[in-house]
């Protein structure tokens, strides 16, 4: 089945998407999903401070935390100081929280992806995620 993912900040700011597609399958009490979102970074992003996530999951995750470890999260085209990406789903949420490894000042430290790290992005954000979580 299909679902429509979108990238947004936790404060409600939604990124405009040129590509947004996803599929999922119900496997007992687990959900397998995959999605790709290509979204433009809003020009006013520097005034927004929310965490960045992928919203619109078809079911709410029930494990707390995390509902799952997500594989194959990649493709950010923004600040060149990041080099690693990850994602997870907290319990009782229906969004994927994006994380990154910031290497310029904090080598090896995983942090939530926040809008401040997208400031100055010269291209769209292109994210591909797949995984399994419990609903």
Coordinates of C-alpha atoms in Angstrom, one line a residue:
X1 CA 0.0 0.0 0.0
X2 CA 1.1 3.6 -0.4
X3 CA 1.5 6.5 1.9
X4 CA 2.6 10.1 1.4
X5 CA 5.6 11.2 3.4
X6 CA 6.5 14.9 4.0
X7 CA 9.4 16.6 5.7
X8 CA 8.5 19.1 8.4
X9 CA 9.9 20.8 11.5
X10 CA 8.6 19.9 14.9
X11 CA 7.1 23.5 15.0
X12 CA 4.9 22.6 12.1
X13 CA 6.9 24.2 9.2
X14 CA 6.4 21.9 6.2
X15 CA 9.0 21.7 3.4
X16 CA 7.6 21.9 -0.2
X17 CA 8.2 18.5 -1.9
X18 CA 8.9 17.8 -5.5
X19 CA 9.0 14.0 -4.8
X20 CA 7.1 12.3 -2.0
X21 CA 6.3 8.7 -2.2
X22 CA 6.2 5.7 0.1
X23 CA 5.0 2.1 0.4
X24 CA 4.2 0.0 3.4
X25 CA 3.0 -3.5 4.3
X26 CA 1.4 -4.7 7.5
X27 CA 3.2 -7.8 8.9
X28 CA 1.2 -8.9 11.9
X29 CA 1.9 -6.1 14.5
X30 CA 4.8 -4.7 12.5
X31 CA 4.9 -2.3 9.7
X32 CA 7.5 -2.5 6.9
X33 CA 7.9 0.9 5.1
X34 CA 10.1 2.7 2.7
X35 CA 9.9 6.2 1.4
X36 CA 11.8 8.9 -0.6
X37 CA 11.2 12.6 -0.1
X38 CA 12.9 15.4 -2.1
X39 CA 12.1 18.7 -0.5
X40 CA 13.2 22.3 -0.9
X41 CA 14.6 23.9 2.1
X42 CA 12.5 27.0 3.0
X43 CA 14.3 30.3 2.4
X44 CA 13.3 31.4 5.9
X45 CA 14.7 28.3 7.6
X46 CA 17.1 30.3 9.7
X47 CA 14.2 31.7 11.7
X48 CA 12.9 28.2 12.5
X49 CA 14.5 26.1 15.2
X50 CA 12.5 22.8 15.1
X51 CA 13.8 19.3 14.7
X52 CA 13.5 17.8 11.2
X53 CA 11.5 14.7 10.7
X54 CA 9.5 12.7 8.1
X55 CA 5.8 12.8 8.9
X56 CA 2.8 10.9 7.6
X57 CA 3.6 7.3 8.7
X58 CA 0.6 5.1 8.2
X59 CA 0.5 3.8 11.8
X60 CA 1.7 5.1 15.2
X61 CA 4.8 3.4 16.6
X62 CA 4.2 1.7 20.0
X63 CA 7.7 0.9 21.3
X64 CA 9.2 3.6 23.5
X65 CA 12.0 4.6 22.7
X66 CA 12.9 3.8 20.0
X67 CA 10.3 1.9 18.1
X68 CA 12.8 0.9 15.5
X69 CA 16.2 1.5 14.1
X70 CA 15.8 2.7 10.5
X71 CA 18.2 1.7 7.8
X72 CA 19.2 3.3 4.5
X73 CA 18.7 6.9 5.5
X74 CA 20.8 9.0 3.1
X75 CA 21.0 11.7 0.6
X76 CA 21.1 15.1 2.3
X77 CA 22.4 17.8 0.0
X78 CA 23.1 20.7 2.3
X79 CA 25.8 21.6 4.8
X80 CA 29.0 19.8 3.9
X81 CA 30.1 19.4 7.5
X82 CA 27.9 16.3 8.1
X83 CA 28.9 12.9 7.0
X84 CA 26.6 10.4 8.6
X85 CA 22.8 10.0 8.9
X86 CA 20.4 7.9 10.9
X87 CA 16.8 7.9 11.9
X88 CA 14.4 6.4 14.5
X89 CA 10.8 6.3 15.5
X90 CA 10.0 7.1 19.1
X91 CA 7.1 5.2 20.7
X92 CA 3.6 6.7 20.3
X93 CA 4.6 8.9 17.3
X94 CA 3.8 8.7 13.6
X95 CA 7.0 10.4 12.3
X96 CA 10.6 9.5 11.6
X97 CA 13.1 11.5 13.6
X98 CA 16.1 12.3 11.5
X99 CA 19.6 12.4 13.1
X100 CA 23.1 13.1 11.8
X101 CA 26.7 12.9 12.8
X102 CA 28.2 16.4 13.0
X103 CA 31.9 16.1 12.3
X104 CA 33.2 19.7 12.1
X105 CA 33.2 20.3 15.9
X106 CA 31.8 17.2 17.5
X107 CA 33.4 14.2 15.9
X108 CA 31.4 11.0 16.4
X109 CA 28.4 12.8 18.1
X110 CA 24.9 11.9 16.9
X111 CA 22.5 14.8 17.2
X112 CA 18.9 15.5 16.1
X113 CA 18.8 17.1 12.7
X114 CA 17.6 20.6 13.4
X115 CA 16.7 23.4 11.0
X116 CA 19.8 25.4 12.0
X117 CA 21.9 22.7 10.3
X118 CA 20.0 23.3 7.0
X119 CA 20.8 27.0 6.9
X120 CA 22.7 27.7 3.7
X121 CA 21.6 24.5 1.9
X122 CA 22.2 25.1 -1.8
X123 CA 20.0 22.3 -3.0
X124 CA 17.0 20.2 -2.0
X125 CA 17.1 17.7 0.8
X126 CA 16.8 14.2 -0.6
X127 CA 16.0 11.5 1.9
X128 CA 15.5 7.8 1.4
X129 CA 14.4 5.7 4.4
X130 CA 13.3 2.1 4.9
X131 CA 12.7 0.1 8.1
X132 CA 10.3 -1.9 10.2
X133 CA 8.5 -0.8 13.4
X134 CA 5.9 -2.1 15.7
X135 CA 2.4 -0.5 15.7

